[in-house]
Short mmCIF file of C-alpha atoms and ligand atoms in Angstrom, two decimals:
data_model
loop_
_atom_site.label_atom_id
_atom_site.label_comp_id
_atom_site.label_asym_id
_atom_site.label_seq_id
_atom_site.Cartn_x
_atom_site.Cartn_y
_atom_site.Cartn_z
CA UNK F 34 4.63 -19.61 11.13
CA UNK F 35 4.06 -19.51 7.41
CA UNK F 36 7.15 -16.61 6.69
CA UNK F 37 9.66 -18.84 7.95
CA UNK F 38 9.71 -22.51 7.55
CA UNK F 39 9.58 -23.10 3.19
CA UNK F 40 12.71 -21.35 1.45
CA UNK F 41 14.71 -24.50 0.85
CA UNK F 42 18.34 -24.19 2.04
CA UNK F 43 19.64 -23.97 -1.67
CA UNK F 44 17.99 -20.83 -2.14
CA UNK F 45 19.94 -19.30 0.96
CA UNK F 46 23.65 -19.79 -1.15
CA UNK F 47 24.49 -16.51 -2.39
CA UNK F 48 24.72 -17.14 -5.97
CA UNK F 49 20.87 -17.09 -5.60
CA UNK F 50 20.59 -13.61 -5.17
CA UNK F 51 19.55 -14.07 -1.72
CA UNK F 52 16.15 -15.81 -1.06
CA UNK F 53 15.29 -13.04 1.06
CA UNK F 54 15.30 -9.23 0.52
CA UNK F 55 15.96 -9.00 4.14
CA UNK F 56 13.08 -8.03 5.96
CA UNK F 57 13.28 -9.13 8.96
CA UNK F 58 9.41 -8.55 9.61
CA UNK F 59 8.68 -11.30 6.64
CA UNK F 60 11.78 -12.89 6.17
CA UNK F 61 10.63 -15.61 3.35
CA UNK F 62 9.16 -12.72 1.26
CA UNK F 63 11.43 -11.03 -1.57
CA UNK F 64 14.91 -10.71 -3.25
CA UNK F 65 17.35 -8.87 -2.68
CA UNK F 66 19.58 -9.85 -5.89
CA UNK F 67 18.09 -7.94 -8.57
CA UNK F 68 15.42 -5.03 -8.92
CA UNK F 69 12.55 -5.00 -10.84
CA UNK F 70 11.53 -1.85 -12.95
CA UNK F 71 8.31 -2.89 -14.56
CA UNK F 72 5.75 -5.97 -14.32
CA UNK F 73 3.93 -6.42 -17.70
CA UNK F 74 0.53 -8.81 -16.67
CA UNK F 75 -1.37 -10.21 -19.59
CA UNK F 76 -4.24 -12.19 -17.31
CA UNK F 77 -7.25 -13.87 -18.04
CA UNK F 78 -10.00 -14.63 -15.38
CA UNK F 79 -13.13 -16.79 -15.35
CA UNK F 80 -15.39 -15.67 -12.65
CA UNK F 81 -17.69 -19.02 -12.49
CA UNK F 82 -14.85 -21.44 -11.71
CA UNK F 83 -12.25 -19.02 -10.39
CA UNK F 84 -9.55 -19.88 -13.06
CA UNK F 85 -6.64 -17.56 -13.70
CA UNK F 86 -4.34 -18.25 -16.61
CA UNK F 87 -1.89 -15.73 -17.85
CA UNK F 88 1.82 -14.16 -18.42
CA UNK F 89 3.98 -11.87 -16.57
CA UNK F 90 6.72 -10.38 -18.09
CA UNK F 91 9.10 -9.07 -15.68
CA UNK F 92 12.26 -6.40 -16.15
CA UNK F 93 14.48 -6.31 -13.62
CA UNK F 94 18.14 -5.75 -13.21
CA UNK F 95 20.73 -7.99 -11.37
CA UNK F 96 22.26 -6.16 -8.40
CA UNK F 97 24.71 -9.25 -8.09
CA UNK F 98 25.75 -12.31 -10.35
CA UNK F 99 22.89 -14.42 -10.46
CA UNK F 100 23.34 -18.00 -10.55
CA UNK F 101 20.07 -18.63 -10.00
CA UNK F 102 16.98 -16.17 -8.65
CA UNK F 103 13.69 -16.44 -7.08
CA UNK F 104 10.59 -14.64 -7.37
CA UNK F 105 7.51 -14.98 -5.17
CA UNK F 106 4.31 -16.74 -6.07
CA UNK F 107 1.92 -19.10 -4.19
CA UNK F 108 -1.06 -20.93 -5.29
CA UNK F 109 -0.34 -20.49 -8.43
CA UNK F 110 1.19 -23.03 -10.75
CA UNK F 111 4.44 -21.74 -13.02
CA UNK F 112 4.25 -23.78 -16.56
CA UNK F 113 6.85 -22.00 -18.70
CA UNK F 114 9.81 -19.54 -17.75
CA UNK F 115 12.23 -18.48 -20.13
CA UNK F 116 14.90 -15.59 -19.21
CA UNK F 117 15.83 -13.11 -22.13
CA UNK F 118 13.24 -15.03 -24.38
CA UNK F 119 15.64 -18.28 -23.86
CA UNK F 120 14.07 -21.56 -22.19
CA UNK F 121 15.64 -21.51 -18.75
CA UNK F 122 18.39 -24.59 -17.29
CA UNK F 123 15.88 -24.90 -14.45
CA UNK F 124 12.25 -24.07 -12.34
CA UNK F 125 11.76 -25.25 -9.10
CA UNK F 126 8.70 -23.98 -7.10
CA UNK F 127 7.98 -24.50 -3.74
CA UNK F 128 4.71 -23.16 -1.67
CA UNK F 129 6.19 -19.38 -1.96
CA UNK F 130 8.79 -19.28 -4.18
CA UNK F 131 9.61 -19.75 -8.03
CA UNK F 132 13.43 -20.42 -8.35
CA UNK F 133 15.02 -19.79 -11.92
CA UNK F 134 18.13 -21.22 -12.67
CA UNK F 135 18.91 -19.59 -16.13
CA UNK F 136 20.87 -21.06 -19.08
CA UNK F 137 22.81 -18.81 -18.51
CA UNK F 138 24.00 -16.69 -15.15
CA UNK F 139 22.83 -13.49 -15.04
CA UNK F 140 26.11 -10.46 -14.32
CA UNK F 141 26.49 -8.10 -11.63
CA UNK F 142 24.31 -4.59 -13.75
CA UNK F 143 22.59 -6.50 -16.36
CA UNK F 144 19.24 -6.20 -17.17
CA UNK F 145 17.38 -9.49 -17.86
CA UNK F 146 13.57 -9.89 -18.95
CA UNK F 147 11.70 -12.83 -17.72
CA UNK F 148 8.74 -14.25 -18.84
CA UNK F 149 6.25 -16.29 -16.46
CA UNK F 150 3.00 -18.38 -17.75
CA UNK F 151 1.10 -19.51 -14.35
CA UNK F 152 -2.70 -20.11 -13.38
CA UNK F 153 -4.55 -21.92 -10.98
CA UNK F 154 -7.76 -21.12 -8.82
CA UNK F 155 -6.27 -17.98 -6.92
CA UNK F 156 -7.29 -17.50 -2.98
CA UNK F 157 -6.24 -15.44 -0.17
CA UNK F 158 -2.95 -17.01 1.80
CA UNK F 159 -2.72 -17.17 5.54
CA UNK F 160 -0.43 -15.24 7.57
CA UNK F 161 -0.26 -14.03 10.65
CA UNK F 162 -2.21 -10.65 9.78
CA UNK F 163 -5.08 -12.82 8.52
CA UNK F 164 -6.19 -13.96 5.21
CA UNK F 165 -4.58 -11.75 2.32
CA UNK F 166 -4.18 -11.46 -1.23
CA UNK F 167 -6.42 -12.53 -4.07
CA UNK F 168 -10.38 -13.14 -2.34
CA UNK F 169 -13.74 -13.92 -4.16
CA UNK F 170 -16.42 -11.66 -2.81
CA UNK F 171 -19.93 -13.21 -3.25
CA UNK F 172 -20.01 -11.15 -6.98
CA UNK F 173 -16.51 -10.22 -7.81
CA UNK F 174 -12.85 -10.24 -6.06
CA UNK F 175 -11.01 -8.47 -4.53
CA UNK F 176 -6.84 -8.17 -4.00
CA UNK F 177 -5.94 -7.18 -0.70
CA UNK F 178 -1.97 -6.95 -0.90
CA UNK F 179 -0.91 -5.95 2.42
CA UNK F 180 1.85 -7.11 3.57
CA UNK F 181 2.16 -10.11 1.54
CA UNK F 182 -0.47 -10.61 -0.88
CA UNK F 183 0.84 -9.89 -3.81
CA UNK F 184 2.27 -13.34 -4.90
CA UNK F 185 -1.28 -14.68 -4.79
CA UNK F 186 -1.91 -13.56 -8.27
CA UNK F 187 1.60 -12.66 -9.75
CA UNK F 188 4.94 -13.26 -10.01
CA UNK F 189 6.82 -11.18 -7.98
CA UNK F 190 9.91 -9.49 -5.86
CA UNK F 191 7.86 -8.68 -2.77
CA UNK F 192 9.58 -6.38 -0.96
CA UNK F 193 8.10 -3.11 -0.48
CA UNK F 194 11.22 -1.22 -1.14
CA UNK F 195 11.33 -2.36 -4.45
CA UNK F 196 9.13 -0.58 -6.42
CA UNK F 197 8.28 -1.02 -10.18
CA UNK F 198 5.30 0.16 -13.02
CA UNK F 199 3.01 -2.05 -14.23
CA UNK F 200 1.15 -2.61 -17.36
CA UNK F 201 -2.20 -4.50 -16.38
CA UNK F 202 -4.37 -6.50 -18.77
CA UNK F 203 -7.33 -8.48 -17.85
CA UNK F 204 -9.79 -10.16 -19.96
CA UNK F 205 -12.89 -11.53 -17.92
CA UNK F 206 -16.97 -11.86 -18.41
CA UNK F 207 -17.90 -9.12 -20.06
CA UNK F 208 -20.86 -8.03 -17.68
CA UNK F 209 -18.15 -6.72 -14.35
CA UNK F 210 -16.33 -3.92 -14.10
CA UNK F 211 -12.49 -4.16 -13.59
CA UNK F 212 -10.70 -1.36 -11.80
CA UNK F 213 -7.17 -1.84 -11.13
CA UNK F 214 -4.06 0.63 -10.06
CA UNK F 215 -3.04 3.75 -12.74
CA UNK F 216 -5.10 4.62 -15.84
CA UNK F 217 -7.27 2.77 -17.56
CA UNK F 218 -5.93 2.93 -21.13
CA UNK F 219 -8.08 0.97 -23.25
CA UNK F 220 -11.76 -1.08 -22.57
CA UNK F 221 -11.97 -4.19 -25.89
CA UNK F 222 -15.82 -6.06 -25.21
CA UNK F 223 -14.94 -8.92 -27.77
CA UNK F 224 -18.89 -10.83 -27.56
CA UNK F 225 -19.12 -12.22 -23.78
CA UNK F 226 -15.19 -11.31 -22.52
CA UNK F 227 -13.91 -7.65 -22.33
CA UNK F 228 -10.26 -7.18 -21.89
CA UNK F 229 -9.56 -4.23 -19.60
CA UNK F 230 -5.71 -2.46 -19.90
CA UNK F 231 -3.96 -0.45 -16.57
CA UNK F 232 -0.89 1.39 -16.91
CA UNK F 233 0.86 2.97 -13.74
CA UNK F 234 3.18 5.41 -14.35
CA UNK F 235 5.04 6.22 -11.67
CA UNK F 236 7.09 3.20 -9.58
CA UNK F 237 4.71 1.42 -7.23
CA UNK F 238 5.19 -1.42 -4.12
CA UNK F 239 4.05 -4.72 -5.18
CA UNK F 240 1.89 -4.58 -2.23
CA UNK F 241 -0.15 -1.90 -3.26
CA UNK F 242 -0.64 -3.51 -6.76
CA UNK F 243 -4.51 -4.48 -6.91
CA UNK F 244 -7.42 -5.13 -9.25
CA UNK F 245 -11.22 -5.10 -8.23
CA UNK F 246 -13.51 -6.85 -10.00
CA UNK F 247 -17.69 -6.32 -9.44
CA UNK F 248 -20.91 -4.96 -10.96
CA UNK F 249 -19.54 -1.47 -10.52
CA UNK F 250 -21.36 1.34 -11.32
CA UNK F 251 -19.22 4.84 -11.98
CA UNK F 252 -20.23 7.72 -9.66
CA UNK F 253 -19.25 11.43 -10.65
CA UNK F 254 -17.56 13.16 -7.75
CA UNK F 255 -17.19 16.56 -8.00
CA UNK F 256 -14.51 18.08 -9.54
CA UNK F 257 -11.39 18.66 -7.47
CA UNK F 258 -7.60 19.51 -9.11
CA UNK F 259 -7.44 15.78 -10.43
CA UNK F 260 -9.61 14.08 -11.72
CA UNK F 261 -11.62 11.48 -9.09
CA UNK F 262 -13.23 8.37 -9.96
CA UNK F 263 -15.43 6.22 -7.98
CA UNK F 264 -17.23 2.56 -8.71
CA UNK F 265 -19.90 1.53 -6.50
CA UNK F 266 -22.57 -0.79 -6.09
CA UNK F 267 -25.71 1.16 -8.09
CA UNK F 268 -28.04 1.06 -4.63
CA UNK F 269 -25.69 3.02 -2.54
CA UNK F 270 -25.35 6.25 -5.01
CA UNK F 271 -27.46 8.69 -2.56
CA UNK F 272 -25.59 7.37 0.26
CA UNK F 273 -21.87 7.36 -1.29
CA UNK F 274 -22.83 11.24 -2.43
CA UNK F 275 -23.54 12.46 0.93
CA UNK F 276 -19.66 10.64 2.37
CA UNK F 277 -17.77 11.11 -0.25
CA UNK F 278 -18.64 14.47 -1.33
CA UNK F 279 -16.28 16.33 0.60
CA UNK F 280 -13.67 14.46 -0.88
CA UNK F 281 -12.51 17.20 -3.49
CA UNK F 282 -12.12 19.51 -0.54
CA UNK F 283 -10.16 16.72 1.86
CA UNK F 284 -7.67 16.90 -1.01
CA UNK F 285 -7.17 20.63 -1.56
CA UNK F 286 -6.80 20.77 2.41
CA UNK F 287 -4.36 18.02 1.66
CA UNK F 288 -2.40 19.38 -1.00
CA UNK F 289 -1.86 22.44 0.87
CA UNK F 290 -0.61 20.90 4.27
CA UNK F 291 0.89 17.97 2.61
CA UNK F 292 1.96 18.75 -1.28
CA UNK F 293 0.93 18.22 -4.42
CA UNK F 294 -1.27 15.10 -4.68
CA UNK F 295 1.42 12.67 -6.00
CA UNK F 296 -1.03 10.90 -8.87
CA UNK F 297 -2.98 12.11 -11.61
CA UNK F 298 -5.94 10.96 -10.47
CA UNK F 299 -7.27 8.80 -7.37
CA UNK F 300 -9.98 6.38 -7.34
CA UNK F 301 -12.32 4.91 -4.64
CA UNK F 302 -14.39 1.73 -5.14
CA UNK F 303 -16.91 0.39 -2.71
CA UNK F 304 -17.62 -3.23 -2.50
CA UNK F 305 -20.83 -4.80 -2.31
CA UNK F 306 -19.55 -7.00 1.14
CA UNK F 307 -18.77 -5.39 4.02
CA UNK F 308 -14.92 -5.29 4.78
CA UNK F 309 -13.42 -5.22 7.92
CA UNK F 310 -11.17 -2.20 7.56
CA UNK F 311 -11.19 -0.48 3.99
CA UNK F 312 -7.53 -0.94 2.03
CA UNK F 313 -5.09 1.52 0.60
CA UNK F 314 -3.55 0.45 -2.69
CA UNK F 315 -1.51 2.75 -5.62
CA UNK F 316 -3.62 5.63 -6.51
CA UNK F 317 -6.84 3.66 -5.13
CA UNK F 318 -8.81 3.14 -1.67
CA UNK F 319 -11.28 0.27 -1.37
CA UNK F 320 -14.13 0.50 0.96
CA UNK F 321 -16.89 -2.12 2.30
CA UNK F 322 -20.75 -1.08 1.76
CA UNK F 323 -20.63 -0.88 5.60
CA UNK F 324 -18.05 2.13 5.94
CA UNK F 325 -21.24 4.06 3.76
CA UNK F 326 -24.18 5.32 5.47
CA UNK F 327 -25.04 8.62 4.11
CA UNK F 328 -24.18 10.51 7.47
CA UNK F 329 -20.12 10.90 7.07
CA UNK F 330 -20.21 8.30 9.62
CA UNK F 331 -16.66 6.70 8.58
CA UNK F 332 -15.08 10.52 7.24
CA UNK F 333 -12.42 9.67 9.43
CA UNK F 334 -11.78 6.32 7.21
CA UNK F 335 -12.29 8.63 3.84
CA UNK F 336 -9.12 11.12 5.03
CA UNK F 337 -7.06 7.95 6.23
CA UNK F 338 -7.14 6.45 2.78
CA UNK F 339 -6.52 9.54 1.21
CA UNK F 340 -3.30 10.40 2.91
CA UNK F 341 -1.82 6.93 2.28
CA UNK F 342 -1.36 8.68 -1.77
CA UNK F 343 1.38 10.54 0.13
CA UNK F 344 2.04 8.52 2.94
CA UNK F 345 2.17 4.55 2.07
CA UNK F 346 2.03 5.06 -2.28
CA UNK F 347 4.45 7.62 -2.79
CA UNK F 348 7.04 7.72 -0.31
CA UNK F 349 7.08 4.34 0.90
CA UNK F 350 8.36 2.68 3.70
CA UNK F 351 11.84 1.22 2.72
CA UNK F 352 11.18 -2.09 4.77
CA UNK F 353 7.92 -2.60 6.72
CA UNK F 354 9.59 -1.36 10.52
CA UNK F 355 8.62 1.93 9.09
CA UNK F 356 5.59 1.08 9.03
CA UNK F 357 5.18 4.16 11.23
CA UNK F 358 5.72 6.74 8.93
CA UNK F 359 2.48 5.42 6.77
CA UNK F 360 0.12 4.32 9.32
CA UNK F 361 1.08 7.13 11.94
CA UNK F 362 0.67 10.24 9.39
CA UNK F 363 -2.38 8.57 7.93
CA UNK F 364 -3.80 8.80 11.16
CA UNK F 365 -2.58 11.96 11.50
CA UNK F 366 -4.18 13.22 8.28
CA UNK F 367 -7.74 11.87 9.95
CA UNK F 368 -7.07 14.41 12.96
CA UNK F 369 -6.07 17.23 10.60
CA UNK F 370 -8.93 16.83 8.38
CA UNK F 371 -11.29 17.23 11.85
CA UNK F 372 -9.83 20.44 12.46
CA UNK F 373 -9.65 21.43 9.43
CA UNK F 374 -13.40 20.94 8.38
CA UNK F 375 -14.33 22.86 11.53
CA UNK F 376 -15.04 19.76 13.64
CA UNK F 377 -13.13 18.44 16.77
CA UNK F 378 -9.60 20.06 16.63
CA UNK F 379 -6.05 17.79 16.21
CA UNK F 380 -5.04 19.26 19.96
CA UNK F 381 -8.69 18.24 21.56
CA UNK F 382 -8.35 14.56 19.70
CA UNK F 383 -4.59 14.12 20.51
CA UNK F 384 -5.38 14.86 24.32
CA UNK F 385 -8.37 12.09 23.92
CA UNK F 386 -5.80 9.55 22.21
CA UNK F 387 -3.06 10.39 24.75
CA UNK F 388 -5.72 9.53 27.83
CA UNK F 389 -6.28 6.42 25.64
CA UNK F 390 -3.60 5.36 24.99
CA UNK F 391 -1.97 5.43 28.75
CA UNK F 392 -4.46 3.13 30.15
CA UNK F 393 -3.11 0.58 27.49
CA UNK F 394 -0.19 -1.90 27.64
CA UNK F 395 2.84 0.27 26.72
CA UNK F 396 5.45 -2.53 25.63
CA UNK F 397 6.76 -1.76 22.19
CA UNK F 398 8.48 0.51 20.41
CA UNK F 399 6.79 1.89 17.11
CA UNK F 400 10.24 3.21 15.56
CA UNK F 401 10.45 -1.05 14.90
CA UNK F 402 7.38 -2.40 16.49
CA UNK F 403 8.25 -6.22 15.63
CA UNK F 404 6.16 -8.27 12.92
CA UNK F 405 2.96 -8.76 15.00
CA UNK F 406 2.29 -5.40 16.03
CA UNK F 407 3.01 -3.50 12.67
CA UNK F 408 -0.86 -3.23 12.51
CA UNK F 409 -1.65 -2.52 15.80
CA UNK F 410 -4.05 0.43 16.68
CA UNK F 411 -1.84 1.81 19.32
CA UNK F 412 1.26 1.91 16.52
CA UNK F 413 -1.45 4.26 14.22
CA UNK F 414 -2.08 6.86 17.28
CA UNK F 415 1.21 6.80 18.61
CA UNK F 416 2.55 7.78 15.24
CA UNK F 417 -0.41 10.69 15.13
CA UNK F 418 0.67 11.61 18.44
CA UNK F 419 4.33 11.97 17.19
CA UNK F 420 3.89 14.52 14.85
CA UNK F 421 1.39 15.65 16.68
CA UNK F 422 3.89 16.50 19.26
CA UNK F 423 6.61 17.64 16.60
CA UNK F 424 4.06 19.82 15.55
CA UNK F 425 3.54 21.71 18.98
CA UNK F 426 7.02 21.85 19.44
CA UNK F 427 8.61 23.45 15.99
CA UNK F 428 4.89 25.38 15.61
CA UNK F 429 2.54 25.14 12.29
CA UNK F 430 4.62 26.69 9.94
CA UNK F 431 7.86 25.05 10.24
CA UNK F 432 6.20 21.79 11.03
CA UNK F 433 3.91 21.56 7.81
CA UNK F 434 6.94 23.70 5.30
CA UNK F 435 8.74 20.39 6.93
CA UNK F 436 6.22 17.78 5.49
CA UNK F 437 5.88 19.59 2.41
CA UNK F 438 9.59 19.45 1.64
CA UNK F 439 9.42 15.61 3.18
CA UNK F 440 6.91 14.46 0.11
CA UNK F 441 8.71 16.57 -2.14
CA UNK F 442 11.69 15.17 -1.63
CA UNK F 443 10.76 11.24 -1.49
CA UNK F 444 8.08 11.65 -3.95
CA UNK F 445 7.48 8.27 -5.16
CA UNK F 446 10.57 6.99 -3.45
CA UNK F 447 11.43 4.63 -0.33
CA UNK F 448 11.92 5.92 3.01
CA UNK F 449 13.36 4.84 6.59
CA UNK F 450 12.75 6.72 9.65
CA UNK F 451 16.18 7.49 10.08
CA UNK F 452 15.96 9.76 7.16
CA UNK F 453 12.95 11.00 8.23
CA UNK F 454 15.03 12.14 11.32
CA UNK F 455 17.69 13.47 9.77
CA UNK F 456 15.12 15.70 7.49
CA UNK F 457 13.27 17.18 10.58
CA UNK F 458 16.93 17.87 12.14
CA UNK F 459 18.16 19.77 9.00
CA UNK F 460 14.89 21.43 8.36
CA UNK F 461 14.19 23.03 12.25
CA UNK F 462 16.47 25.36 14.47
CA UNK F 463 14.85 23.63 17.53
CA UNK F 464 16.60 20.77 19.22
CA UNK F 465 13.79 17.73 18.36
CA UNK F 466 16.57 15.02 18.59
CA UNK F 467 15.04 13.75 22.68
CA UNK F 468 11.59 14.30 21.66
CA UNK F 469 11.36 12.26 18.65
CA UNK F 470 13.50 9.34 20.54
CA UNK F 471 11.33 9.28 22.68
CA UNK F 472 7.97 8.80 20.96
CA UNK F 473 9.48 6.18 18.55
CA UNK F 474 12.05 4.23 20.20
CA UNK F 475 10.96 4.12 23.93
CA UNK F 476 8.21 2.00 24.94
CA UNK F 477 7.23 4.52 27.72
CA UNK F 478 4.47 6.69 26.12
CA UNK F 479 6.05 10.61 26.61
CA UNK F 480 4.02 13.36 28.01
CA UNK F 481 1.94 15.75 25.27
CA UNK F 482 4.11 19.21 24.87
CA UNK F 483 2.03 21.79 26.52
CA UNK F 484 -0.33 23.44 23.80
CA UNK F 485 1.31 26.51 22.79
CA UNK F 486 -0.14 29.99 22.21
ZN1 ZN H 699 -3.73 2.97 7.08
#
């Protein structure tokens, strides 16, 4: 198993910050020594041979005496470090990790800047999810960061309770459009190479960090609160229209059940490849050209990516056992867009999941559903059904003032189901202590509270 078998046993000494962040769901990924408040990426990418070349510039902040530190990166070749602009005492990289000894150690509070130069022909890593990370589509690429992805084309502490901004520039053949995470801030076309500049704003997960490169073509959406961007390939425009167009009213619906939207803007590209499942990153859902077929076909898809701005991008899970409260209110969000566009009602589709769901194997618990079922469909309907049944039981207007307060709260923070207990105990007179045990920590699936009236 890929997560477990490289960090070298001098990285494990604590005076390296601790190889690990602690995860125990990808226990080679991450560091828990120091923090990271903002990723500065100056990259440069050549589409015809696949060549990335560039510098991250990294601010962080020791949480312990650093000796020594690691940051993750793999497939990609480190040439120069140097740690508060001084050349550093040592590098050694292995397969996942970049470990820093600098010239001098780093103390307990400080803040230290380092500086990474790195390239190499990027490519998606193995683990046991699949393939993810940096990918060449057959015109473009595309960065698929979940749940460990991210070190496939920078330099990183990937952990995705430790949330930073980014600055993002890229410089590649001037014919493709990049899109990447935040705003685009400036567009330079120097002759054949065009350097395109991202800044987010508010902290985001290095696994929702992502850049999309294609022959884009920018599709006006309608106008909604914020402002809504979309880059698709130019053949599908009629088609995109007809799915996407209800997209400024998913998010009103949204913002009133959920809060405001938590970005200043949201973007959707569609590749021209099919994908297997469309991907969630900061401020930005990706969709294949298959989930697009002019007849709302995949709206269910549209409202799942939505709701990951709230649930996944802004209050995000504090290690990936909570993988619940994304994936579960995401799905949620697809059942409460149904109802609320006049289609099949969240009661009528929870009963259907329910009757699904208890012909399949019940053997896990989704409150910490163990590495190789963090992903697994039955985790997503389980979660709807939680809140589903949370919902029934503390009625509409407590359950949704509850959510509300929930993103409100968190916004742009970490979370852990625990505190997402602890919120719906303080914020409902009704005992929901049992009832939410139940649907997250037994394996048994509970019975559906009977619909009230
Ligand atoms: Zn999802």
């Amino acid at each position: 198993m890929e997560y477990s078998g490289e960090v070298k046993a001098r990285d494990l000494i604590p005076e390296s910050g601790g190889a690990s962040a602690g995860d125990d769901y990808l226990p080679g990924s991450g560091n828990s020594g120091y923090s990271v408040s903002h990723y500065a990426l100056e990259l440069d990418y050549r589409m015809a041979s696949n060549r990335l070349t560039g510098t991250a510039v990294i601010t962080a902040t020791a949480s312990q005496p650093l000796g020594r530190f690691s940051l993750d990166l793999t497939g990609l070749v480190a040439s120069k470090v140097s740690v508060d602009g001084v050349r550093v005492a040592k590098v050694v990289q292995n397969t996942q990790k970049l470990t820093i000894t600098p010239a001098r150690p780093i103390e307990a509070g400080a803040s230290f800047i380092v500086s990474v130069r790195y390239g190499g022909s990027p490519g998606p890593r193995r683990s046991r999810w699949g393939e993810v990370g940096w990918e060449e589509l057959a015109e473009g690429v595309i960065v698929a960061g979940q749940p460990c992805g991210a070190p496939t084309w920078f330099p990183c502490n990937d952990h995705p309770g430790d949330k930073a901004t980014m600055q993002l520039a890229m410089t590649t053949d001037s014919p493709y459009r990049v899109v990447a995470n935040g705003t685009l801030v400036s567009r330079t076309v120097r002759s054949s190479r065009t350097r395109w500049v991202f800044e987010t704003t508010e902290p985001m997960a290095t696994y929702l960090a992502t850049v999309q490169i294609g022959y884009y073509q920018s599709y006006a959406l309608p106008p909604a609160r914020i402002p809504q961007y979309a880059y698709i390939p130019e053949d599908l425009a009629a088609d995109f229209g007809a799915d996407f167009g209800g997209q400024s009213a998913m998010i009103e619906v949204f913002e009133k059940l959920f809060g405001e939207f938590p970005f200043s803007e949201y973007t959707v590209v569609v590749t021209d490849d099919d994908l297997e499942i469309p991907l969630e990153a900061h401020g930005l859902s990706v969709f294949g050209r298959n989930h697009v077929d002019g007849h709302q076909g995949e709206v269910r898809l549209i409202a799942h990516e939505l709701a990951h701005s709230w649930f996944g991008n802004s209050l995000t899970a504090a290690s990936w056992k909570h993988i619940w409260l994304h994936e579960g209110f995401a799905c949620y969000a697809e059942w409460l867009w149904s109802e609320a566009s006049g289609s099949t009602s969240a009661a009528h589709l929870a009963e259907h999941h329910w009757t699904r769901l208890n012909a399949l194997p019940q053997d896990f618990a989704i409150g910490d559903p163990g590495p190789d079922l963090m992903f697994d469909d039955r985790l997503y309907k389980r979660g709807a059904l939680t809140l589903h049944a949370l919902r029934v039981t503390i009625r509409d207007e407590a359950f949704f003032e509850l959510l509300r307060k929930w993103t409100f709260e968190h916004r742009h923070g970490s979370v852990t189901t625990e505190q997402f207990l602890a919120h719906v105990s303080e914020s409902s007179d009704r005992p929901t202590g049992p009832l939410l045990a139940a649907w997250l920590f037994d394996t048994a699936l509970p019975k559906l509270p009977p619909r009230r009236r």
